[in-house]
PDB file of C-alpha atoms in Angstrom:
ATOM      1  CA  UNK A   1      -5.478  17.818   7.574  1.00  0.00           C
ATOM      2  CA  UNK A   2      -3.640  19.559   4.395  1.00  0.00           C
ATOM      3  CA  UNK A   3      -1.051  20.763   6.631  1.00  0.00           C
ATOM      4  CA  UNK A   4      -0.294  17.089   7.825  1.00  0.00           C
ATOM      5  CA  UNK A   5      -0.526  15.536   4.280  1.00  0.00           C
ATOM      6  CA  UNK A   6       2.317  17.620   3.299  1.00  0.00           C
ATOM      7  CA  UNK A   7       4.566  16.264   5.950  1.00  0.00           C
ATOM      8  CA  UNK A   8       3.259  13.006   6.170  1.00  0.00           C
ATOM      9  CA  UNK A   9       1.555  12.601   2.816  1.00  0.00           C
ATOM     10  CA  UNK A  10       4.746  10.798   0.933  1.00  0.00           C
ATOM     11  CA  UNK A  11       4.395   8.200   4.018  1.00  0.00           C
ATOM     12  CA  UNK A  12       1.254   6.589   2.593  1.00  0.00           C
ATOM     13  CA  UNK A  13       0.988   3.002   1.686  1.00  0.00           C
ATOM     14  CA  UNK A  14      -0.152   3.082  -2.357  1.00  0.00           C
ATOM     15  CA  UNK A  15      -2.581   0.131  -2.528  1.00  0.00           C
ATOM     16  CA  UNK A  16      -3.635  -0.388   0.631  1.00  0.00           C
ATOM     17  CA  UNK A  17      -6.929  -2.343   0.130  1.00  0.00           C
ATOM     18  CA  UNK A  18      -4.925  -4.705  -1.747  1.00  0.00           C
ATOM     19  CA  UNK A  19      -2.549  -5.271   1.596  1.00  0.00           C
ATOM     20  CA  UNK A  20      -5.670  -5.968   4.021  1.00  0.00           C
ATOM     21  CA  UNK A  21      -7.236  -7.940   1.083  1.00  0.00           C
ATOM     22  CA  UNK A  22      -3.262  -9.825   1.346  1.00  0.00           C
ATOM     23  CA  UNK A  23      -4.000  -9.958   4.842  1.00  0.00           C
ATOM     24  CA  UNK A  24      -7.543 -11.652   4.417  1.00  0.00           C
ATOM     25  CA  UNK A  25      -6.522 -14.724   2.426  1.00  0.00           C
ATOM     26  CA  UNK A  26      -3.433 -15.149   5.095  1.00  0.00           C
ATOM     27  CA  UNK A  27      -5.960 -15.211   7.852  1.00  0.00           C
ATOM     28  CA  UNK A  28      -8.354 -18.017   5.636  1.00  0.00           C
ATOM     29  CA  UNK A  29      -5.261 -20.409   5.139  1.00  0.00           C
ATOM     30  CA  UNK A  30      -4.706 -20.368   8.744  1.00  0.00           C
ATOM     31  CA  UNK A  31      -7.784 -20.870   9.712  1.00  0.00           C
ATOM     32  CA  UNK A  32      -8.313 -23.746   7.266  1.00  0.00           C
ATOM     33  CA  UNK A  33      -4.837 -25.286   7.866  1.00  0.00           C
ATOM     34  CA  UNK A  34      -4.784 -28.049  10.466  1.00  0.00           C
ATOM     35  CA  UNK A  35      -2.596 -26.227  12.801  1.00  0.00           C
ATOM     36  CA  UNK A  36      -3.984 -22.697  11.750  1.00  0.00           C
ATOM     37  CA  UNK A  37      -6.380 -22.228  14.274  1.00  0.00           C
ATOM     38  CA  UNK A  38      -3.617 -22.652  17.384  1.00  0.00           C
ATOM     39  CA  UNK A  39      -1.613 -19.789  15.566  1.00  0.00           C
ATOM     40  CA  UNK A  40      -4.654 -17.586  14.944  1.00  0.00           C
ATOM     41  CA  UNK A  41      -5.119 -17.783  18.585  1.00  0.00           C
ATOM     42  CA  UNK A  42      -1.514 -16.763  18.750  1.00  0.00           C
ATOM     43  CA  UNK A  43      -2.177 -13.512  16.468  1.00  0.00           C
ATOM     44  CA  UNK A  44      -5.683 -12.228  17.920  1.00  0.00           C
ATOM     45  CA  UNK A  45      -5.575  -8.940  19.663  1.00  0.00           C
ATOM     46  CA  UNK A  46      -6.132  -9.786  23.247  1.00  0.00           C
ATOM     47  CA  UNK A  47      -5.305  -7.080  25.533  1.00  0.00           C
ATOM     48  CA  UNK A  48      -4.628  -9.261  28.323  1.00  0.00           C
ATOM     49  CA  UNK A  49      -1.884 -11.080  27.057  1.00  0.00           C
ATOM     50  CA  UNK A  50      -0.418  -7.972  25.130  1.00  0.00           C
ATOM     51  CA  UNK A  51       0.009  -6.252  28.972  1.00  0.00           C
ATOM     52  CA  UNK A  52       1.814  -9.650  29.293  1.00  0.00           C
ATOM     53  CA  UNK A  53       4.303  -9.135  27.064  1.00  0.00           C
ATOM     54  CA  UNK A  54       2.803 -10.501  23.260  1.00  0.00           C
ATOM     55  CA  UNK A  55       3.082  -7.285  22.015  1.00  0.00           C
ATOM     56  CA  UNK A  56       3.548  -8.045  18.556  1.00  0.00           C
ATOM     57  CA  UNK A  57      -0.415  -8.921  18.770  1.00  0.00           C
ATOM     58  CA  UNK A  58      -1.067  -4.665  19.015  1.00  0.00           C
ATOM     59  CA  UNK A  59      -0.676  -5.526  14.905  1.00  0.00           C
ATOM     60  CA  UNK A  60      -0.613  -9.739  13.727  1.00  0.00           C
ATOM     61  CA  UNK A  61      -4.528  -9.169  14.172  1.00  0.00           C
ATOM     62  CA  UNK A  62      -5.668  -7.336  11.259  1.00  0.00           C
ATOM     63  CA  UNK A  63      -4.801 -11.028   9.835  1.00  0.00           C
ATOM     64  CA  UNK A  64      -7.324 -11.987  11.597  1.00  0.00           C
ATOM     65  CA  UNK A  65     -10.589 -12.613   8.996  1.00  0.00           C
ATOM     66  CA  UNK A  66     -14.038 -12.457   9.573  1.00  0.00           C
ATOM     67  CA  UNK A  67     -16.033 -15.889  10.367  1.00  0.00           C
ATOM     68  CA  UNK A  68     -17.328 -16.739   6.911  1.00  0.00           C
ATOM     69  CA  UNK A  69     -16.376 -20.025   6.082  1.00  0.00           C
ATOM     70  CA  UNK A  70     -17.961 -20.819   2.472  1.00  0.00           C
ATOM     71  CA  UNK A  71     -15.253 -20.522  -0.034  1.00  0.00           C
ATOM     72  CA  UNK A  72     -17.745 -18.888  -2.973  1.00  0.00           C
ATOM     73  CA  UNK A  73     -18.588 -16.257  -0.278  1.00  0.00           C
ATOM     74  CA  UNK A  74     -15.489 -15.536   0.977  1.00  0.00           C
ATOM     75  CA  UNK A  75     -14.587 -14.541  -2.934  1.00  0.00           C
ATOM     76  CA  UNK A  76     -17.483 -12.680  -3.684  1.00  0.00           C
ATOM     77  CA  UNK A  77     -17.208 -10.530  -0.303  1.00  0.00           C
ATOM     78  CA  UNK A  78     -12.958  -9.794  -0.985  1.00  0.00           C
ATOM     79  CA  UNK A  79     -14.135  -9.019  -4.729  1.00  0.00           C
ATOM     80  CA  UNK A  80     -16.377  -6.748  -3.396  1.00  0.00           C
ATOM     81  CA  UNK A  81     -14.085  -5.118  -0.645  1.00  0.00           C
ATOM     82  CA  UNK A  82     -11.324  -4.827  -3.026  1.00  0.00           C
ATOM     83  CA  UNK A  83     -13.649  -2.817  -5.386  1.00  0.00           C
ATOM     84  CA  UNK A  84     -15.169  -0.327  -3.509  1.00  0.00           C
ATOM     85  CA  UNK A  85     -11.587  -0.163  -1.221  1.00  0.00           C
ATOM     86  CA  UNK A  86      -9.629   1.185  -4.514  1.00  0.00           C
ATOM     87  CA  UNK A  87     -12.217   3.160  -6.013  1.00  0.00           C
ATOM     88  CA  UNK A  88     -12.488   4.972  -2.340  1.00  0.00           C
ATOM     89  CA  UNK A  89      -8.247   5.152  -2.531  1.00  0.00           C
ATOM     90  CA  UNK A  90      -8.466   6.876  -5.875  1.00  0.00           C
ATOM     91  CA  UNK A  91     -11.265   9.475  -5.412  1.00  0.00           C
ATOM     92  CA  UNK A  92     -10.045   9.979  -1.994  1.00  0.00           C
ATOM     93  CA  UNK A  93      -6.168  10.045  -2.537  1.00  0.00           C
ATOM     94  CA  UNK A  94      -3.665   7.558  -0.536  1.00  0.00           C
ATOM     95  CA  UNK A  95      -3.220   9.871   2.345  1.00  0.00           C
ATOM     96  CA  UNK A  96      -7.078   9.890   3.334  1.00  0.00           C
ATOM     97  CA  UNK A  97      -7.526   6.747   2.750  1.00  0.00           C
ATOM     98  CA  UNK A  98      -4.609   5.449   4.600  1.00  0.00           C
ATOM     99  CA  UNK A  99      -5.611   7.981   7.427  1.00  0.00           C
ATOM    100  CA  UNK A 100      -9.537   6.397   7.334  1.00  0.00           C
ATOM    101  CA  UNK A 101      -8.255   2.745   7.761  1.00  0.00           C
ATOM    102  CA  UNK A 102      -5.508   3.625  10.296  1.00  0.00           C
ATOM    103  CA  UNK A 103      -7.938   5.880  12.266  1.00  0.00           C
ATOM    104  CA  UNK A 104     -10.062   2.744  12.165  1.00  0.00           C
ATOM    105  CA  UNK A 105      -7.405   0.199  13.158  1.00  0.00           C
ATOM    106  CA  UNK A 106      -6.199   2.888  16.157  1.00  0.00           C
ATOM    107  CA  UNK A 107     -10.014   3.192  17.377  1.00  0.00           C
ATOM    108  CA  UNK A 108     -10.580  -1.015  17.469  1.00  0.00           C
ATOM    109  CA  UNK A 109      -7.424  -1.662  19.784  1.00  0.00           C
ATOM    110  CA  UNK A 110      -8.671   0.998  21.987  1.00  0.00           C
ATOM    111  CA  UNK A 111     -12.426  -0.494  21.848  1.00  0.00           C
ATOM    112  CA  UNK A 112     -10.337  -3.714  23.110  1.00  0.00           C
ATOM    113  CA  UNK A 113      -8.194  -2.296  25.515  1.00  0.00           C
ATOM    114  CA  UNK A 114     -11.955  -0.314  26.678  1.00  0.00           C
ATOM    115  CA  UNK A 115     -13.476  -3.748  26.912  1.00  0.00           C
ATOM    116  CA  UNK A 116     -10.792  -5.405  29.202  1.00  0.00           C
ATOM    117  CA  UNK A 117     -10.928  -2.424  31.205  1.00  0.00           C
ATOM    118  CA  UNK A 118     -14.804  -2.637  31.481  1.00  0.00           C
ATOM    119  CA  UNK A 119     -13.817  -6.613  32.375  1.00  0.00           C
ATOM    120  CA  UNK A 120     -11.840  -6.388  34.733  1.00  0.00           C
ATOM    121  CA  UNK A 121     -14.332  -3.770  36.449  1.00  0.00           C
ATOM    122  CA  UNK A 122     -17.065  -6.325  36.242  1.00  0.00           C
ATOM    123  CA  UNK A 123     -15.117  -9.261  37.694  1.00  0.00           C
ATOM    124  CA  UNK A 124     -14.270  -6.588  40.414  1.00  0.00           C
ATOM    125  CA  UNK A 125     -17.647  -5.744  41.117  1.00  0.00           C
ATOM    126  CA  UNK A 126     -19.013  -9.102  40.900  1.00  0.00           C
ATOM    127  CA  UNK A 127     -21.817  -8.185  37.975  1.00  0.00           C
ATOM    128  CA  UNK A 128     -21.435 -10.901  35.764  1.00  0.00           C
ATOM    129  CA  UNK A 129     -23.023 -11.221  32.618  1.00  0.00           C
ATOM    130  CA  UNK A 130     -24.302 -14.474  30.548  1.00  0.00           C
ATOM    131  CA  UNK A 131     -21.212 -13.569  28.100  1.00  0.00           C
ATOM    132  CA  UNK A 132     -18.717 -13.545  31.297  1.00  0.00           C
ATOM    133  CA  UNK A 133     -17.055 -16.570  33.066  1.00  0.00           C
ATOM    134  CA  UNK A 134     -15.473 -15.009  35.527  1.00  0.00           C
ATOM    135  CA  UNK A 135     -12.166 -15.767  33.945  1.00  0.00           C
ATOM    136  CA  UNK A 136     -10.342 -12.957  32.619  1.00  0.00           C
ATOM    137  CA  UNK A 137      -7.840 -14.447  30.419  1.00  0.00           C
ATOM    138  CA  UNK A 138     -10.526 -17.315  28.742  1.00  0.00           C
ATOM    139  CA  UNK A 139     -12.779 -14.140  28.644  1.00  0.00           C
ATOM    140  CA  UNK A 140     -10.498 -12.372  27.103  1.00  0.00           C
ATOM    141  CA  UNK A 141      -9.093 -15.365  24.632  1.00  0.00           C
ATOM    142  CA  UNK A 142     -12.661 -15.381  23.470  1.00  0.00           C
ATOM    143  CA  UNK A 143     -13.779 -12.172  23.071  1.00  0.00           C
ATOM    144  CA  UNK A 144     -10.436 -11.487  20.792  1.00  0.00           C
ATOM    145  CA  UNK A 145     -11.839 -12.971  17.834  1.00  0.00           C
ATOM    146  CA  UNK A 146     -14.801  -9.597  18.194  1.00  0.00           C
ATOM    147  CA  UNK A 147     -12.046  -7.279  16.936  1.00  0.00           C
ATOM    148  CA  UNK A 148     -10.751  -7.689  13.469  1.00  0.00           C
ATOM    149  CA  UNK A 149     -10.764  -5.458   9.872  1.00  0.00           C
ATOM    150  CA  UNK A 150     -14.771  -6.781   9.382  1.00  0.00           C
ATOM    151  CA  UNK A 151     -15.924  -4.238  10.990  1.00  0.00           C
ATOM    152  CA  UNK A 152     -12.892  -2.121   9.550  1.00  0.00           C
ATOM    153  CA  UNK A 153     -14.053  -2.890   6.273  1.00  0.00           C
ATOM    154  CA  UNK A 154     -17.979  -2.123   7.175  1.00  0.00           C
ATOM    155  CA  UNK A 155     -17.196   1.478   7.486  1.00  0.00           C
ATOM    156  CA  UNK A 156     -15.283   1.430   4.003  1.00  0.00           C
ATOM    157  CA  UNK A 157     -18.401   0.772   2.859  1.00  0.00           C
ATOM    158  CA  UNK A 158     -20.134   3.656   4.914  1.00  0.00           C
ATOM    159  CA  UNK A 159     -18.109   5.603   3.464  1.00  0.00           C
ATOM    160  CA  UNK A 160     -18.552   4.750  -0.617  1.00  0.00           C
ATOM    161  CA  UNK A 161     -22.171   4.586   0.242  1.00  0.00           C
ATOM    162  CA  UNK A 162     -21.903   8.405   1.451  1.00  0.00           C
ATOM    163  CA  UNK A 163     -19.780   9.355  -1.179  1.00  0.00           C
ATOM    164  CA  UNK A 164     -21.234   7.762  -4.292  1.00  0.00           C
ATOM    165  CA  UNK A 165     -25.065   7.450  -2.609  1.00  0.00           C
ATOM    166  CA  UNK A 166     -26.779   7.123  -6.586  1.00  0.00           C
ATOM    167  CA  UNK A 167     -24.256   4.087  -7.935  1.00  0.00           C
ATOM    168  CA  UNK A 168     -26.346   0.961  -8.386  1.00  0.00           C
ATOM    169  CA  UNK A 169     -24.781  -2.500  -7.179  1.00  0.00           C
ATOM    170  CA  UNK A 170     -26.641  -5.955  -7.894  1.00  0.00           C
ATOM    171  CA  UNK A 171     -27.450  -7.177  -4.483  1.00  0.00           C
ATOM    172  CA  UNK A 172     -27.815 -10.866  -4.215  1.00  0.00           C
ATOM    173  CA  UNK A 173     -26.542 -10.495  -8.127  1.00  0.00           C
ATOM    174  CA  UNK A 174     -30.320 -10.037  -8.839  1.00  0.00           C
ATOM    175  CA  UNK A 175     -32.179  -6.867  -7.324  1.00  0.00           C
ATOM    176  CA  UNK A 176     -30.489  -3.000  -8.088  1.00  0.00           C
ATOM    177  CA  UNK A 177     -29.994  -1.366  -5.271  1.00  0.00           C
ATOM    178  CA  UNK A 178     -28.348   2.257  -4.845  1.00  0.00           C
ATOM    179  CA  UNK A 179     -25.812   2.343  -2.669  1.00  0.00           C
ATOM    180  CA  UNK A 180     -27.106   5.004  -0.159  1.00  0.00           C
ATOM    181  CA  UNK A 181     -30.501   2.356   0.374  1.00  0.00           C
ATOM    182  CA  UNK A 182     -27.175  -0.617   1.018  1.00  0.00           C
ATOM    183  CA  UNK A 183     -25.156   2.159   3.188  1.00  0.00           C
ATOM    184  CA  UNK A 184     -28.803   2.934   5.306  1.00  0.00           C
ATOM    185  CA  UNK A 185     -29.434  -0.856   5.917  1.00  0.00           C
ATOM    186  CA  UNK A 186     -25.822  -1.618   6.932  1.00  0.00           C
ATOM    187  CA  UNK A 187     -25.719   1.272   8.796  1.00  0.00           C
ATOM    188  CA  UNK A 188     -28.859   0.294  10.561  1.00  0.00           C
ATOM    189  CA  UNK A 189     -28.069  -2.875  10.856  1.00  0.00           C
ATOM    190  CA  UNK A 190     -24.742  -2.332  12.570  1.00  0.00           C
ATOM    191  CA  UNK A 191     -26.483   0.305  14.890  1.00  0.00           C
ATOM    192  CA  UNK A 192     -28.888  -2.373  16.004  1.00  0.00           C
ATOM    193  CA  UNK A 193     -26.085  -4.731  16.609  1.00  0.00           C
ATOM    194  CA  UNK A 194     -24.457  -2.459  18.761  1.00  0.00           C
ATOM    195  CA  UNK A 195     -27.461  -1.911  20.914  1.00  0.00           C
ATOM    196  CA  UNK A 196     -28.430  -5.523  21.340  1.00  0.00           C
ATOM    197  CA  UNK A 197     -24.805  -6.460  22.552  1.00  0.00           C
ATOM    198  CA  UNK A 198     -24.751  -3.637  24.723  1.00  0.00           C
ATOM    199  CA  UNK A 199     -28.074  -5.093  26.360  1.00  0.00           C
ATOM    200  CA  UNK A 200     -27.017  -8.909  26.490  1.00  0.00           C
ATOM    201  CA  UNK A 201     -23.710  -7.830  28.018  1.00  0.00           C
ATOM    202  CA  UNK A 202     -21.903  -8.475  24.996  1.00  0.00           C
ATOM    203  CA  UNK A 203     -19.791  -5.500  25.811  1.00  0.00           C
ATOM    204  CA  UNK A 204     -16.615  -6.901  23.190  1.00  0.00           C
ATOM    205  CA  UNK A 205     -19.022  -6.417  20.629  1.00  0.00           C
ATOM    206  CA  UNK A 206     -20.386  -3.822  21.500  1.00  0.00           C
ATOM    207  CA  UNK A 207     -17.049  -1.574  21.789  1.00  0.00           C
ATOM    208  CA  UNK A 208     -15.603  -3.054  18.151  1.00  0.00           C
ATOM    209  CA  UNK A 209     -18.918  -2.113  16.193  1.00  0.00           C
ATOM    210  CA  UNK A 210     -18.700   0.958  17.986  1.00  0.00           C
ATOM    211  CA  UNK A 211     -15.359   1.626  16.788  1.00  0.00           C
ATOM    212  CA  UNK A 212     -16.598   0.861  13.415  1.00  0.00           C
ATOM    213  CA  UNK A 213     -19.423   3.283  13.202  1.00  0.00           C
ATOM    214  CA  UNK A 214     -17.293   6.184  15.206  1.00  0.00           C
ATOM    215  CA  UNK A 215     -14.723   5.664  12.278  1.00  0.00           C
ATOM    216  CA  UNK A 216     -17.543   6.865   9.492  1.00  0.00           C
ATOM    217  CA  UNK A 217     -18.766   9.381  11.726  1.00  0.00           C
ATOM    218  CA  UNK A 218     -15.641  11.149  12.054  1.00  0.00           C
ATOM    219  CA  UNK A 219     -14.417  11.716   8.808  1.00  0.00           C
ATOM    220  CA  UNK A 220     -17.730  12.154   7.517  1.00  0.00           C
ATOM    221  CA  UNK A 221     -18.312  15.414   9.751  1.00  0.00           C
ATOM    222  CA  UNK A 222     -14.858  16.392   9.259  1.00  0.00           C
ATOM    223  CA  UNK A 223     -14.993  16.378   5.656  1.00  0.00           C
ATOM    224  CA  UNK A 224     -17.919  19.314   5.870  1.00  0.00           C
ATOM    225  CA  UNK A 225     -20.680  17.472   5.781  1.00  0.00           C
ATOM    226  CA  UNK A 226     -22.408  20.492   8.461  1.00  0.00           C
ATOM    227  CA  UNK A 227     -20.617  22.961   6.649  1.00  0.00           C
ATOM    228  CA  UNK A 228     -24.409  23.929   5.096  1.00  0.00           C
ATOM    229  CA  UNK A 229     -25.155  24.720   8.426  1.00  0.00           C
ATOM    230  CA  UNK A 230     -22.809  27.453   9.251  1.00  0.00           C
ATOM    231  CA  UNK A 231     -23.679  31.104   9.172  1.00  0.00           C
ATOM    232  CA  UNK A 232     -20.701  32.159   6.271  1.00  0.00           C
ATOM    233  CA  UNK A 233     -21.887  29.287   4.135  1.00  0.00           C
ATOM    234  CA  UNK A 234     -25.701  29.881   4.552  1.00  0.00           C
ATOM    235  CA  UNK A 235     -25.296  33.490   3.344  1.00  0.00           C
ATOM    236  CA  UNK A 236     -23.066  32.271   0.332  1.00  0.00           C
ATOM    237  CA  UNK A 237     -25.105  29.813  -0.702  1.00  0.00           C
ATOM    238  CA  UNK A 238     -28.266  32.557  -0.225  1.00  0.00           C
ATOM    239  CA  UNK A 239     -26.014  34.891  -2.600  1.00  0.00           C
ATOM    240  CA  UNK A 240     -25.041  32.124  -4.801  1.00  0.00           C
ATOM    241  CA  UNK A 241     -28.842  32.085  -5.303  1.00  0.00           C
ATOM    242  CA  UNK A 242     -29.851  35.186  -5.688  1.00  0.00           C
ATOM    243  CA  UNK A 243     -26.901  35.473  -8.458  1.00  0.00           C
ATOM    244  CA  UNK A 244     -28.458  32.319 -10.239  1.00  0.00           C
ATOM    245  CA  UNK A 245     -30.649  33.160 -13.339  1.00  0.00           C
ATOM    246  CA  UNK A 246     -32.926  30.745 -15.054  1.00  0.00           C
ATOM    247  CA  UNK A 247     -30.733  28.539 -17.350  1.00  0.00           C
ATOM    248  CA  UNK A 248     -31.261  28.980 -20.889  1.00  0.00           C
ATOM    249  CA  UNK A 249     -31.577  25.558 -23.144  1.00  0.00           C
ATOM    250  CA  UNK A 250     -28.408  24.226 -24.161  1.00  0.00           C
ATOM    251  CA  UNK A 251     -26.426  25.832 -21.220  1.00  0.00           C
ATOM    252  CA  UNK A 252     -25.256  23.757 -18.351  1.00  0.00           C
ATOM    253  CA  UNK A 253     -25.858  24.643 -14.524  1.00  0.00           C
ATOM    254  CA  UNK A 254     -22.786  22.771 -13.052  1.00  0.00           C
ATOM    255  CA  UNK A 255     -19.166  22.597 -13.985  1.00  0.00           C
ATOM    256  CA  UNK A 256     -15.863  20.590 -12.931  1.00  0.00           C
ATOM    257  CA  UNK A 257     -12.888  22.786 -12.488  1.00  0.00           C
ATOM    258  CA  UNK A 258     -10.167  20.569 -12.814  1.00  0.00           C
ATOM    259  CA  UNK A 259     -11.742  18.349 -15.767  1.00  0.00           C
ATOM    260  CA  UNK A 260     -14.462  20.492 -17.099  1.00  0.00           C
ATOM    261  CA  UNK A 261     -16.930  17.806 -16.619  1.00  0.00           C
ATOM    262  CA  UNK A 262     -20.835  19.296 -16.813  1.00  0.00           C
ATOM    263  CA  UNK A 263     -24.129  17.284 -16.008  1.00  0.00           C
ATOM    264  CA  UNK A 264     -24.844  16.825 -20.009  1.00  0.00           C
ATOM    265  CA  UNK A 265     -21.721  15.062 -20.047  1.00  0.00           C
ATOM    266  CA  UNK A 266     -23.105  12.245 -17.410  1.00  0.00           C
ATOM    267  CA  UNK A 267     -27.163  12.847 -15.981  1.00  0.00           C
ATOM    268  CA  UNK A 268     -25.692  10.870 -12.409  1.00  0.00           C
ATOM    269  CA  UNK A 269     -22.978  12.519 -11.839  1.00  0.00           C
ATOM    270  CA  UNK A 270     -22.346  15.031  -8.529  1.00  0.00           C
ATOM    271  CA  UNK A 271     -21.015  18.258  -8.020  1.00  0.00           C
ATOM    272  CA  UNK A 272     -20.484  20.081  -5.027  1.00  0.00           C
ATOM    273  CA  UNK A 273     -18.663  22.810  -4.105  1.00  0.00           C
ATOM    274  CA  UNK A 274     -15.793  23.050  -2.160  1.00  0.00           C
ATOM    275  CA  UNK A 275     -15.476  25.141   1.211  1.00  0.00           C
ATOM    276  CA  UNK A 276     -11.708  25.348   1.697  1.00  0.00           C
ATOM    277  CA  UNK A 277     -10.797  26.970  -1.896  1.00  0.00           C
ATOM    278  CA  UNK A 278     -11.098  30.948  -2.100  1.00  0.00           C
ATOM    279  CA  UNK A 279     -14.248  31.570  -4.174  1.00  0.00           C
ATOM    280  CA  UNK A 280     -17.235  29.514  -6.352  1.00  0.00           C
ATOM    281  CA  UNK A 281     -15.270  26.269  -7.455  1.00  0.00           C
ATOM    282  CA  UNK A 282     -17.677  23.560  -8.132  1.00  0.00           C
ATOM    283  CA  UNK A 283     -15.934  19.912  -8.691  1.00  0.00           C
ATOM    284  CA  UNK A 284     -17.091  16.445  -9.803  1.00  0.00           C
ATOM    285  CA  UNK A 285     -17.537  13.405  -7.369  1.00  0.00           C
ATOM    286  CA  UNK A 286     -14.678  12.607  -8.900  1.00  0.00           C
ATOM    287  CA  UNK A 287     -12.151  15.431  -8.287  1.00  0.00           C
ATOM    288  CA  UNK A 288     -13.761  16.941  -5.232  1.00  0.00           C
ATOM    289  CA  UNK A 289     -11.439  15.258  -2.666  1.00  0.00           C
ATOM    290  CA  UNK A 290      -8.217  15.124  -4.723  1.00  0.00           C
ATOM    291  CA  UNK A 291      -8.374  18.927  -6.400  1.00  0.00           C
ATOM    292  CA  UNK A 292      -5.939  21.531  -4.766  1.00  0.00           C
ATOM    293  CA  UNK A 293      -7.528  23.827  -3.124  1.00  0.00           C
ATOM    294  CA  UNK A 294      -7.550  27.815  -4.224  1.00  0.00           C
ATOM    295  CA  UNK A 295      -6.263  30.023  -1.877  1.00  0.00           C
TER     296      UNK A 295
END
């Protein structure tokens, strides 16, 4: 992807979680405007009537907000969002991050496009389900409200579970809770969601969760995460080993290269090393995605 960012990298939005969270509270004073609802139904992305001509829906969607309706909620949970979004934009850079959410919006209008299809196959076939009506356009009209940034926004969290796994977050503002144990539930919660709409027939939501999850799961194997399991990096790491001698007191085992950053300097902090630079660098959680790579 580094040959990419440096053609495409000065086209990143800056701030991006702060344009869906813009996005959000557009989508909440429609929805609790009087007339709001009739032009959310206008903006939903509904494959059917964008292969009619309402195009401009391939994009008014991600206005679309998720079905939370208490107020005090819907504060805490665009807090929250906004957090962990621009902490993931800054460790990550604007180019990844735009690329994650992007590759995430691409991969929901093609799990809606994928459900029509499935739809119309159905209808064709005569297998209706308890979700169908037999219908395609009310089918559809209903089903659009399935794919919005929620599930956009669950794999943002995926993916600051999987890169800061140790921080601790208050969950129901009482109990600490690391975020990898938050990442696992949500993760296996989603997972289980999937599955049981794919066996009621909910097929709409069973396509948009799947686009969620398939978001995480790509850039977390592309960003090396089976790297350990390669031949070249088991025998460095071996080496790296056998090079290793026992630490004397006072003498720190890990190192940033960019800020110089060592485990005395913070006990939960992570270093790893990176695969694409020429040689031993080890970086800081907080540096490992944004360094320049040694050639």
């Amino acid at each position: 992807m580094s040959n990419f960012e440096k053609k495409f990298g000065k086209y990143a939005i800056k701030n991006l979680t702060l344009v869906l969270i813009i996005c959000y509270i557009i989508g909440y004073i429609l929805r609790f405007a009087p007339i709001g609802t009739g032009i959310l139904n206008m903006l939903t992305l509904n494959p059917h009537l964008i292969l009619r001509g309402q195009i401009w829906r391939i994009v008014t969607w991600i206005l679309i907000p998720p079905t939370e309706s208490n107020l005090f909620f819907v504060l805490i949970m665009l807090y929250f969002y906004y957090s962990i979004g621009t902490t993931m934009e800054r460790v990550w850079g604007e180019y990844k991050y735009n690329l994650y959410i992007f590759t995430g919006l691409l991969l929901m209008i093609i799990a809606a496009f994928l459900s029509y299809a499935f739809v119309l196959f159905e209808l064709k076939m005569g297998m209706n389900t308890p979700y169908m009506t037999g219908d395609v356009g009310f089918e559809m009209q209903l089903a659009a409200f399935s794919f919005s940034t929620y599930y956009i926004n669950m794999s943002i969290l995926l993916a600051f579970a999987a890169t800061f796994p140790d921080n601790v977050v208050l969950f129901m503002f009482i109990i600490p809770l690391k975020m990898k144990w938050l990442g696992i539930v949500y993760g296996g919660w989603l997972a289980f969601e999937a599955i049981s709409a794919f066996v009621n027939g909910n097929i709409y939501l069973f396509f948009a969760i799947t686009a969620s999850l398939l978001t995480f799961a790509i850039f977390w194997f592309s960003g090396g995460r089976l790297m350990h399991l390669r031949p070249k990096e088991v025998k460095r790491r071996n080496d790296f080993k056998r090079s290793v001698k026992i630490t004397p007191p006072g003498i720190t085992k890990h190192k940033c290269a960019v800020c110089g950053k060592t485990e005395s300097d913070d006990p939960t902090m992570e270093f790893r090393f990176c695969s694409k630079c020429n040689g031993n660098y080890e970086y800081c959680q907080e540096h490992l995605f944004t360094h320049t790579h040694v050639k």
